[in-house]
Amino acid sequence: MKYLFIHQNFPGQYLHLVRHLVQAGGHEIVFISEDNANLIPGVRRVIYRMPRHATEQTHPGAREFDLGLVRADAVAKAASTLRDLGFEPDIIIGHHGWGELLNIQDVFPGVPVLGYFEFYYHDEPGFDVGFDPEFPMQPAMMPLVRAKNAINLQALTSPGYGQTPTEFQKSAYPDWAREKITVLREGVDLELCRPDATAHRRKFSIKDVHVSPKEKLITYVSRDLEPYRGFHVFMRALPRILREQPDARVIMVGGDGVSYGARLPSGSWRERMLEELAGELDLSRIHFVGKVSYDDFLRLLQRSDTHVYLTYPFVASWSLREAMAAGCAIVGSATAPVEEFIEDGVTGRLVPFTEPDRIAEGVLELLNDTRTAKKMRQEARAEAERTLCMKAYLARYEDLISQLITAHKAAPVLQENAAEADAPRNGTVPKRGKPKAALKAKPDAVKAEPVTPAKKPRQPVARKTAPVRAAAKQVASASSKTVRTPKSAAQAAPRVAKGAAVRSAPVKRAAGRRKKADQASS
């Protein structure tokens, strides 16, 4: 098969899928992205460059959309070059977040598109905006929040299908849009990311930090140390934790930037919190190690005595999945989508995001109740094996791709048949059967096993996948005379004429019977 991937930061969410396809062999894989140093042998990269950035003259609410359109143009130009060189993919897979897919349908109009829908922004309670009472949203900012969905809305009304990794993320999208989005839970390499029973028996070192086997290790990981991932409330929990657990050390992984939310006028959140808590922290036992290699990250999880993961109701980090696979004793925030992964008292301990004392209690409980912590470790790993297996995830991914290609190929045929069924009839031609009703049945080409989210206690039962439902809708609505087909009007005209001729056959047969009857009577 021929795959075209699109993501501004190669390989983005597609690292594991692309590696899998390369290893499987027999595929041509092309990836359009901006330039970076990442490399996957067997993948042909096509680089695009942004011709400009947002200008100050652009309305603040339109800047993201403006850049999205600029990216869409740049990607379309790169894709057009590929097309002119003879490359036409069987499927296009990309991330909708930066607008890169907005024009791809114009370059490859007959190719199915599977887009990654990461998040739909809201200005009402239940989501990230306004969740943290420490940072109330100013009314003047609400229009800007709504404007962030401009690319989302364009993507949702464009041809194609969607996927997202959690039920919570799907629920963020409007009701009318969910039918085209399939929940495809992302997996973890369970062979690479696994518990190490010997990790606590030996000295652990990362960069210039050393932890002895006798010490308790508390871990916290985030791309950047910022409020969206609960850095500020975790820091406020540390004075009590360190005071009541004198043998504990804390290692925090993450940069000083801001991945989500507003930036500070100056400095970093780490500096801000250290200033706020000056004199309350034993800094000899708190270690900020910045960003680390993946190998060091896994070793850190394996050595962790208690791992803390906090987040606004937003997108879940991969590190949460990896902490479960590594068998960590997890203290997580009682927020969506963490509650999809962690069951309180079973696979971890859930605590209120905004209450440092409750966070401290959860950490201290798992540090000291070794029997409970051991059981939660085992259950977290077992849950990862049940629901986060990388091999199963990739199999579901390939199955979804296969369904989309099958449904996409079937839809034009059904639309053409519908166009023939609705062709103008001569008033003397009798109607035969009920072609419109017959078209509502799914053809064999569309029938496929649904891709369902991995099983999880107390999660909603998955329904038929969005692509199959979307294909069924195309079939059910195929009798409408306003159905758009990939054929031009000029191409469709002969087909309609042919259909009309076919339907005149009963008249010809009736005329023949009358002629014979007249001959017999004479």
Coordinates of C-alpha atoms in Angstrom, one line a residue:
M1 CA 0.0 0.0 0.0
K2 CA 1.0 3.6 -0.4
Y3 CA 0.7 5.7 2.7
L4 CA 0.9 9.5 3.0
F5 CA 1.5 10.9 6.5
I6 CA 1.3 14.6 7.4
H7 CA 2.4 16.1 10.7
Q8 CA 4.4 19.3 11.2
N9 CA 6.7 17.6 13.7
F10 CA 7.8 14.3 12.1
P11 CA 6.9 11.6 13.2
G12 CA 4.5 13.0 15.9
Q13 CA 1.8 10.5 17.0
Y14 CA 2.7 8.2 14.1
L15 CA 6.1 7.0 15.4
H16 CA 4.9 3.5 16.2
L17 CA 2.6 3.0 13.3
V18 CA 5.2 4.1 10.8
R19 CA 7.9 1.9 12.3
H20 CA 5.5 -1.0 12.2
L21 CA 4.6 -0.4 8.5
V22 CA 8.3 -0.2 7.6
Q23 CA 9.1 -3.5 9.4
A24 CA 6.1 -5.2 7.8
G25 CA 7.5 -4.3 4.3
G26 CA 5.7 -4.0 1.0
H27 CA 4.6 -0.4 1.6
E28 CA 5.6 2.9 0.2
I29 CA 5.6 5.5 3.0
V30 CA 5.9 9.2 2.4
F31 CA 5.8 11.8 5.2
I32 CA 5.2 15.5 4.7
S33 CA 6.4 17.7 7.6
E34 CA 8.6 20.6 8.5
D35 CA 12.3 20.0 8.8
N36 CA 13.8 18.3 11.9
A37 CA 16.6 15.9 12.7
N38 CA 14.4 12.9 13.2
L39 CA 14.9 9.9 10.9
I40 CA 13.2 6.6 10.3
P41 CA 14.9 4.4 7.6
G42 CA 12.5 3.4 4.9
V43 CA 10.4 6.6 5.1
R44 CA 10.6 9.1 2.3
R45 CA 10.3 12.6 3.8
V46 CA 9.0 15.7 1.9
I47 CA 9.9 18.9 3.7
Y48 CA 7.7 22.1 3.6
R49 CA 8.7 25.5 5.0
M50 CA 6.5 28.1 6.4
P51 CA 6.8 31.2 4.2
R52 CA 5.7 33.6 7.0
H53 CA 4.5 33.8 10.6
A54 CA 1.4 35.5 12.0
T55 CA 1.5 39.2 11.7
E56 CA 0.5 41.7 14.4
Q57 CA -2.1 43.2 12.0
T58 CA -4.0 39.9 12.2
H59 CA -6.8 39.7 14.8
P60 CA -5.5 37.7 17.8
G61 CA -8.4 35.2 17.5
A62 CA -7.6 34.6 13.8
R63 CA -3.8 34.2 14.0
E64 CA -4.0 30.4 14.6
F65 CA -6.4 30.0 11.7
D66 CA -4.3 32.3 9.6
L67 CA -1.2 30.1 10.2
G68 CA -3.3 27.0 9.6
L69 CA -4.2 28.2 6.2
V70 CA -0.6 29.1 5.4
R71 CA 0.4 25.6 6.4
A72 CA -2.4 24.1 4.4
D73 CA -1.1 25.9 1.3
A74 CA 2.5 24.8 1.9
V75 CA 1.4 21.2 2.4
A76 CA -0.8 21.2 -0.7
K77 CA 2.1 22.5 -2.7
A78 CA 4.3 19.7 -1.5
A79 CA 1.6 17.1 -2.1
S80 CA 1.0 18.5 -5.6
T81 CA 4.7 17.9 -6.4
L82 CA 4.3 14.3 -5.2
R83 CA 1.2 13.9 -7.4
D84 CA 3.0 15.3 -10.4
L85 CA 5.8 12.8 -9.9
G86 CA 3.3 10.0 -10.1
F87 CA 2.6 9.3 -6.4
E88 CA -1.0 8.7 -5.4
P89 CA -1.6 7.3 -1.9
D90 CA -4.1 4.7 -0.9
I91 CA -4.8 6.6 2.3
I92 CA -3.7 9.9 3.9
I93 CA -3.2 10.0 7.6
G94 CA -2.4 13.3 9.5
H95 CA -3.0 15.6 12.4
H96 CA -5.7 18.2 12.1
G97 CA -4.3 20.5 14.8
W98 CA -2.2 22.8 12.7
G99 CA -4.4 23.0 9.6
E100 CA -2.1 21.0 7.4
L101 CA -4.9 18.8 6.0
L102 CA -7.3 21.5 5.1
N103 CA -6.4 21.5 1.4
I104 CA -5.3 18.0 0.9
Q105 CA -8.7 16.9 -0.6
D106 CA -8.0 19.3 -3.5
V107 CA -4.8 17.5 -4.4
F108 CA -6.0 13.9 -3.9
P109 CA -9.8 14.1 -4.2
G110 CA -10.3 10.4 -4.5
V111 CA -8.2 9.3 -1.5
P112 CA -9.6 8.7 2.0
V113 CA -8.3 10.9 4.8
L114 CA -7.9 9.7 8.4
G115 CA -7.4 12.8 10.6
Y116 CA -6.2 12.9 14.2
F117 CA -8.7 15.0 16.2
E118 CA -6.9 15.9 19.4
F119 CA -9.1 18.5 21.2
Y120 CA -12.1 20.7 20.8
Y121 CA -11.9 23.8 23.0
H122 CA -14.7 24.9 25.3
D123 CA -15.5 28.0 27.3
E124 CA -18.0 26.2 29.6
P125 CA -17.2 24.1 32.7
G126 CA -15.9 20.6 32.4
F127 CA -12.9 21.2 30.3
D128 CA -9.5 22.9 30.7
V129 CA -10.6 26.6 30.3
G130 CA -11.6 27.9 33.7
F131 CA -10.9 24.6 35.5
D132 CA -8.2 26.0 37.8
P133 CA -9.7 28.6 40.2
E134 CA -6.2 30.1 40.6
F135 CA -6.3 31.3 37.0
P136 CA -9.8 32.5 36.2
M137 CA -10.5 33.2 32.5
Q138 CA -11.1 36.8 31.7
P139 CA -14.4 37.4 29.8
A140 CA -12.4 39.2 27.0
M141 CA -10.5 35.9 26.4
M142 CA -13.6 33.8 25.7
P143 CA -14.0 34.8 22.1
L144 CA -10.3 33.8 21.6
V145 CA -11.0 30.4 23.1
R146 CA -13.9 29.8 20.7
A147 CA -11.8 31.0 17.8
K148 CA -9.3 28.3 18.5
N149 CA -11.8 25.8 16.9
A150 CA -11.7 27.4 13.5
I151 CA -9.4 24.8 12.1
N152 CA -11.3 22.1 14.0
L153 CA -14.6 23.1 12.4
Q154 CA -13.0 23.3 8.9
A155 CA -11.7 19.8 9.4
L156 CA -14.9 18.4 10.7
T157 CA -16.9 19.7 7.7
S158 CA -14.3 18.4 5.2
P159 CA -14.4 15.0 3.6
G160 CA -12.7 12.2 5.6
Y161 CA -12.8 10.3 8.9
G162 CA -11.4 11.0 12.3
Q163 CA -9.8 9.3 15.3
T164 CA -8.9 10.3 18.8
P165 CA -7.3 8.4 21.7
T166 CA -9.8 8.7 24.6
E167 CA -13.5 8.9 25.2
F168 CA -13.1 12.2 26.9
Q169 CA -11.4 13.8 23.9
K170 CA -14.2 12.5 21.7
S171 CA -16.8 13.9 24.1
A172 CA -15.3 17.3 23.7
Y173 CA -16.4 17.5 20.0
P174 CA -20.0 18.6 19.1
D175 CA -22.7 15.9 19.0
W176 CA -23.0 16.2 15.2
A177 CA -19.3 15.6 14.7
R178 CA -18.8 12.5 16.9
E179 CA -20.2 10.1 14.3
K180 CA -17.1 10.6 12.1
I181 CA -14.6 10.1 15.0
T182 CA -13.4 6.7 16.2
V183 CA -11.8 6.2 19.6
L184 CA -8.5 4.4 19.0
R185 CA -6.6 4.0 22.3
E186 CA -2.9 4.5 21.9
G187 CA -0.7 1.6 23.0
V188 CA 2.6 1.1 24.8
D189 CA 5.5 -1.2 24.0
L190 CA 4.9 -3.6 26.9
E191 CA 8.1 -5.5 26.2
L192 CA 10.2 -2.4 26.4
C193 CA 8.2 -0.6 29.1
R194 CA 7.9 -3.1 31.9
P195 CA 8.5 -3.4 35.6
D196 CA 12.0 -4.2 36.9
A197 CA 11.8 -6.0 40.2
T198 CA 15.5 -5.5 40.9
A199 CA 15.5 -1.7 40.3
H200 CA 14.9 -0.9 44.1
R201 CA 17.8 -3.1 45.2
R202 CA 20.6 -1.1 43.6
K203 CA 21.8 2.5 43.5
F204 CA 19.9 4.6 41.0
S205 CA 21.6 7.5 39.1
I206 CA 20.3 10.0 36.5
K207 CA 22.5 12.8 35.4
D208 CA 24.1 14.0 38.7
V209 CA 21.4 12.7 41.0
H210 CA 22.0 9.5 43.0
V211 CA 19.3 7.6 45.0
S212 CA 20.3 4.7 47.3
P213 CA 18.1 1.6 47.7
K214 CA 17.2 2.7 51.2
E215 CA 15.6 6.0 50.0
K216 CA 12.0 6.4 48.8
L217 CA 11.8 8.0 45.3
I218 CA 8.9 10.2 44.2
T219 CA 8.7 10.9 40.5
Y220 CA 6.9 13.5 38.4
V221 CA 7.1 13.8 34.6
S222 CA 5.8 16.4 32.2
R223 CA 7.0 17.8 28.9
D224 CA 7.2 21.2 30.7
L225 CA 6.7 22.1 34.3
E226 CA 3.5 24.1 34.1
P227 CA 0.0 24.4 35.7
Y228 CA -1.8 22.4 33.0
R229 CA 0.1 19.3 34.4
G230 CA -0.4 20.3 38.0
F231 CA 3.2 21.4 38.6
H232 CA 2.2 24.3 40.9
V233 CA -0.1 22.2 43.2
F234 CA 2.4 19.3 43.4
M235 CA 5.1 21.8 44.5
R236 CA 2.8 23.0 47.2
A237 CA 2.3 19.4 48.4
L238 CA 6.1 18.8 48.8
P239 CA 6.7 20.6 52.1
R240 CA 4.4 18.2 53.9
I241 CA 5.6 15.1 52.0
L242 CA 9.3 15.9 52.7
R243 CA 8.6 16.8 56.3
E244 CA 6.7 13.5 57.0
Q245 CA 8.9 11.3 54.8
P246 CA 12.5 12.2 55.8
D247 CA 13.9 9.3 53.6
A248 CA 12.2 10.5 50.4
R249 CA 13.7 12.2 47.3
V250 CA 11.8 13.8 44.5
I251 CA 12.9 13.8 40.8
M252 CA 11.1 15.9 38.3
V253 CA 11.5 15.6 34.6
G254 CA 10.4 18.4 32.3
G255 CA 11.5 21.6 30.7
D256 CA 11.1 25.2 31.7
G257 CA 8.9 26.2 28.8
V258 CA 5.1 26.2 28.4
S259 CA 3.4 23.6 26.2
Y260 CA -0.1 24.5 27.1
G261 CA -1.8 27.6 28.5
A262 CA -0.5 31.1 28.9
R263 CA 3.2 32.0 29.3
L264 CA 4.4 34.0 32.2
P265 CA 5.6 37.6 31.5
S266 CA 9.1 36.5 32.5
G267 CA 10.8 33.5 34.0
S268 CA 9.5 30.0 34.4
W269 CA 7.0 28.3 36.6
R270 CA 9.8 26.4 38.3
E271 CA 11.3 29.7 39.3
R272 CA 7.9 31.1 40.3
M273 CA 7.1 28.2 42.6
L274 CA 10.6 28.1 44.2
E275 CA 10.2 31.7 45.0
E276 CA 6.7 31.2 46.5
L277 CA 7.9 28.2 48.6
A278 CA 11.2 29.7 49.7
G279 CA 12.2 28.4 53.1
E280 CA 9.6 25.6 53.1
L281 CA 11.4 23.1 50.9
D282 CA 14.5 20.9 51.5
L283 CA 16.1 21.6 48.1
S284 CA 18.8 19.0 48.7
R285 CA 16.1 16.4 48.2
I286 CA 14.3 17.9 45.2
H287 CA 16.0 17.4 41.8
F288 CA 15.0 19.1 38.6
V289 CA 16.7 17.0 35.8
G290 CA 15.2 18.8 32.8
K291 CA 14.6 16.6 29.8
V292 CA 16.1 13.1 29.7
S293 CA 16.6 10.3 27.2
Y294 CA 13.9 7.7 26.8
D295 CA 16.1 5.0 28.4
D296 CA 16.6 7.2 31.5
F297 CA 12.9 8.0 31.6
L298 CA 12.0 4.2 31.7
R299 CA 14.7 3.5 34.3
L300 CA 13.2 6.3 36.4
L301 CA 9.7 4.9 36.2
Q302 CA 11.0 1.4 37.1
R303 CA 12.8 2.8 40.2
S304 CA 9.9 5.0 41.3
D305 CA 8.2 4.3 44.6
T306 CA 5.3 6.7 43.9
H307 CA 4.7 8.4 40.6
V308 CA 2.5 11.6 40.5
Y309 CA 0.5 12.4 37.4
L310 CA -1.8 15.5 37.5
T311 CA -3.6 17.3 34.6
Y312 CA -6.4 19.6 33.8
P313 CA -9.3 18.0 32.0
F314 CA -7.3 17.9 28.8
V315 CA -5.2 15.5 26.7
A316 CA -3.6 12.7 28.6
S317 CA 0.2 12.4 28.3
W318 CA 1.9 9.3 27.0
S319 CA 3.9 9.2 30.2
L320 CA 0.7 8.1 32.1
R321 CA 0.4 5.1 29.8
E322 CA 4.0 4.3 30.2
A323 CA 3.9 4.6 34.0
M324 CA 1.1 2.1 34.1
A325 CA 3.1 -0.3 31.8
A326 CA 6.1 0.1 34.1
G327 CA 4.1 -0.9 37.1
C328 CA 4.2 2.4 38.9
A329 CA 2.2 3.1 42.1
I330 CA 0.4 6.1 40.7
V331 CA -1.2 9.1 42.4
G332 CA -3.3 10.8 39.7
S333 CA -5.7 13.7 39.6
A334 CA -9.4 12.9 39.7
T335 CA -9.9 14.5 36.3
A336 CA -10.8 13.4 32.8
P337 CA -9.2 11.6 31.1
V338 CA -7.1 10.2 33.9
E339 CA -10.2 8.5 35.2
E340 CA -10.3 6.5 32.0
F341 CA -7.0 5.0 32.8
I342 CA -6.8 4.8 36.7
E343 CA -9.5 3.3 38.9
D344 CA -9.2 4.7 42.4
G345 CA -8.1 2.1 44.9
V346 CA -7.4 -0.5 42.2
T347 CA -4.9 0.7 39.6
G348 CA -3.8 3.8 41.6
R349 CA -5.0 6.6 43.9
L350 CA -7.0 9.5 42.6
V351 CA -6.9 12.8 44.4
P352 CA -8.4 16.3 43.9
F353 CA -6.3 18.3 41.5
T354 CA -6.5 21.6 43.4
E355 CA -5.8 20.3 46.9
P356 CA -2.1 20.0 47.8
D357 CA -2.9 18.3 51.2
R358 CA -4.9 15.5 49.5
I359 CA -2.1 15.0 46.9
A360 CA 0.4 14.8 49.8
E361 CA -1.8 12.2 51.6
G362 CA -2.0 10.1 48.5
V363 CA 1.8 10.1 48.0
L364 CA 2.4 9.3 51.7
E365 CA -0.1 6.5 51.7
L366 CA 1.6 4.7 48.9
L367 CA 5.1 5.3 50.2
N368 CA 4.2 3.7 53.5
D369 CA 1.6 1.1 52.8
T370 CA 3.8 -1.2 50.8
R371 CA 1.2 -3.9 50.5
T372 CA -1.4 -1.6 48.9
A373 CA 1.3 0.0 46.7
K374 CA 2.4 -3.5 45.5
K375 CA -1.1 -4.5 44.6
M376 CA -1.8 -1.3 42.7
R377 CA 1.5 -1.8 40.8
Q378 CA 0.4 -5.2 39.7
E379 CA -3.1 -4.0 38.8
A380 CA -1.7 -1.0 36.8
R381 CA 0.5 -3.4 34.8
A382 CA -2.3 -5.8 34.2
E383 CA -4.6 -3.0 33.0
A384 CA -1.9 -1.9 30.6
E385 CA -1.6 -5.4 29.3
R386 CA -5.4 -5.5 28.8
T387 CA -5.9 -2.2 27.2
L388 CA -2.6 -0.6 26.2
C389 CA -0.8 -3.3 24.3
M390 CA 1.1 -1.8 21.4
K391 CA 0.6 -4.9 19.1
A392 CA -3.2 -4.8 19.7
Y393 CA -3.3 -1.1 19.1
L394 CA -1.4 -1.4 15.8
A395 CA -3.7 -4.2 14.7
R396 CA -6.8 -2.1 15.4
Y397 CA -5.1 0.8 13.6
E398 CA -4.6 -1.3 10.5
D399 CA -8.1 -2.7 10.7
L400 CA -9.5 0.9 10.9
I401 CA -7.4 1.9 7.8
S402 CA -8.7 -1.2 5.9
Q403 CA -12.3 -0.3 6.8
L404 CA -11.9 3.2 5.6
I405 CA -10.4 2.3 2.3
T406 CA -13.2 -0.3 1.8
A407 CA -15.9 2.1 2.7
H408 CA -14.4 4.9 0.6
K409 CA -14.2 2.6 -2.5
A410 CA -17.8 1.4 -2.0
A411 CA -19.4 4.8 -1.6
P412 CA -18.9 6.1 -5.1
V413 CA -20.4 2.9 -6.6
L414 CA -23.4 3.2 -4.3
Q415 CA -23.8 6.9 -5.3
E416 CA -23.6 6.0 -9.0
N417 CA -26.2 3.3 -8.6
A418 CA -28.4 5.7 -6.7
A419 CA -28.0 8.3 -9.5
E420 CA -29.2 5.6 -12.0
A421 CA -32.1 4.7 -9.8
D422 CA -33.2 8.3 -9.6
A423 CA -32.8 9.0 -13.4
P424 CA -35.8 10.7 -15.0
R425 CA -38.5 8.2 -16.1
N426 CA -40.9 8.5 -19.0
G427 CA -44.4 8.7 -17.6
T428 CA -45.5 5.4 -19.2
V429 CA -42.7 3.4 -17.6
P430 CA -43.9 1.4 -14.6
K431 CA -42.0 1.7 -11.4
R432 CA -40.3 -1.6 -10.5
G433 CA -39.7 -2.4 -6.8
K434 CA -38.4 0.1 -4.2
P435 CA -34.9 1.0 -5.2
K436 CA -34.5 3.7 -2.5
A437 CA -35.4 1.3 0.3
A438 CA -33.1 -1.3 -1.1
L439 CA -30.2 1.1 -1.1
K440 CA -30.5 1.5 2.6
A441 CA -29.1 -2.0 3.2
K442 CA -25.3 -2.1 3.7
P443 CA -23.5 -3.8 0.8
D444 CA -21.0 -6.6 1.5
A445 CA -18.1 -4.2 0.7
V446 CA -19.0 -2.0 3.6
K447 CA -19.5 -4.7 6.2
A448 CA -16.5 -4.9 8.6
E449 CA -15.9 -5.8 12.1
P450 CA -16.1 -2.6 14.2
V451 CA -13.0 -1.2 15.8
T452 CA -13.9 -0.8 19.5
P453 CA -12.0 1.0 22.3
A454 CA -10.1 -1.4 24.6
K455 CA -12.3 -2.7 27.4
K456 CA -12.2 -0.7 30.6
P457 CA -14.5 -1.1 33.7
R458 CA -17.3 1.4 33.9
Q459 CA -16.6 2.8 30.4
P460 CA -19.3 3.3 27.9
V461 CA -19.8 0.3 25.6
A462 CA -18.3 1.1 22.2
R463 CA -20.7 1.4 19.3
K464 CA -20.0 0.6 15.6
T465 CA -17.0 2.6 14.4
A466 CA -17.5 6.0 13.0
P467 CA -16.2 5.0 9.5
V468 CA -18.8 2.2 9.2
R469 CA -21.6 4.5 10.4
A470 CA -20.4 7.2 8.0
A471 CA -20.4 4.7 5.2
A472 CA -23.9 3.5 6.2
K473 CA -25.1 7.1 6.1
Q474 CA -23.6 7.5 2.6
V475 CA -25.5 4.4 1.6
A476 CA -28.7 5.5 3.2
S477 CA -28.6 9.0 1.7
A478 CA -27.4 7.8 -1.7
S479 CA -30.9 8.1 -3.2
S480 CA -30.9 11.9 -2.7
K481 CA -30.6 13.7 -6.0
T482 CA -28.2 16.1 -4.5
V483 CA -25.6 13.5 -3.7
R484 CA -22.2 14.6 -4.9
T485 CA -20.1 12.1 -6.8
P486 CA -16.5 12.3 -7.9
K487 CA -17.8 12.3 -11.5
S488 CA -18.4 15.5 -13.3
A489 CA -21.8 16.3 -14.7
A490 CA -20.5 15.6 -18.2
Q491 CA -19.4 12.1 -17.1
A492 CA -22.6 11.4 -15.3
A493 CA -24.8 12.4 -18.2
P494 CA -24.2 9.3 -20.3
R495 CA -24.7 7.1 -17.3
V496 CA -28.1 8.7 -16.6
A497 CA -29.0 8.4 -20.2
K498 CA -28.0 4.7 -20.2
G499 CA -30.1 4.2 -17.0
A500 CA -33.1 5.8 -18.7
A501 CA -32.7 3.5 -21.7
V502 CA -32.6 0.4 -19.5
R503 CA -35.8 1.4 -17.9
S504 CA -37.5 1.7 -21.2
A505 CA -37.1 -2.1 -21.9
P506 CA -40.5 -3.1 -20.3
V507 CA -42.2 -0.8 -22.8
K508 CA -40.3 -2.4 -25.7
R509 CA -41.2 -5.9 -24.4
A510 CA -44.9 -4.9 -24.1
A511 CA -44.9 -3.5 -27.6
G512 CA -43.4 -6.8 -28.9
R513 CA -46.1 -8.9 -27.1
R514 CA -48.9 -6.7 -28.7
K515 CA -47.3 -7.1 -32.1
K516 CA -47.3 -10.9 -31.8
A517 CA -50.9 -10.9 -30.5
D518 CA -52.0 -8.8 -33.5
Q519 CA -50.2 -11.3 -35.9
A520 CA -51.8 -14.3 -34.2
S521 CA -55.3 -12.7 -34.4
S522 CA -54.9 -12.0 -38.1

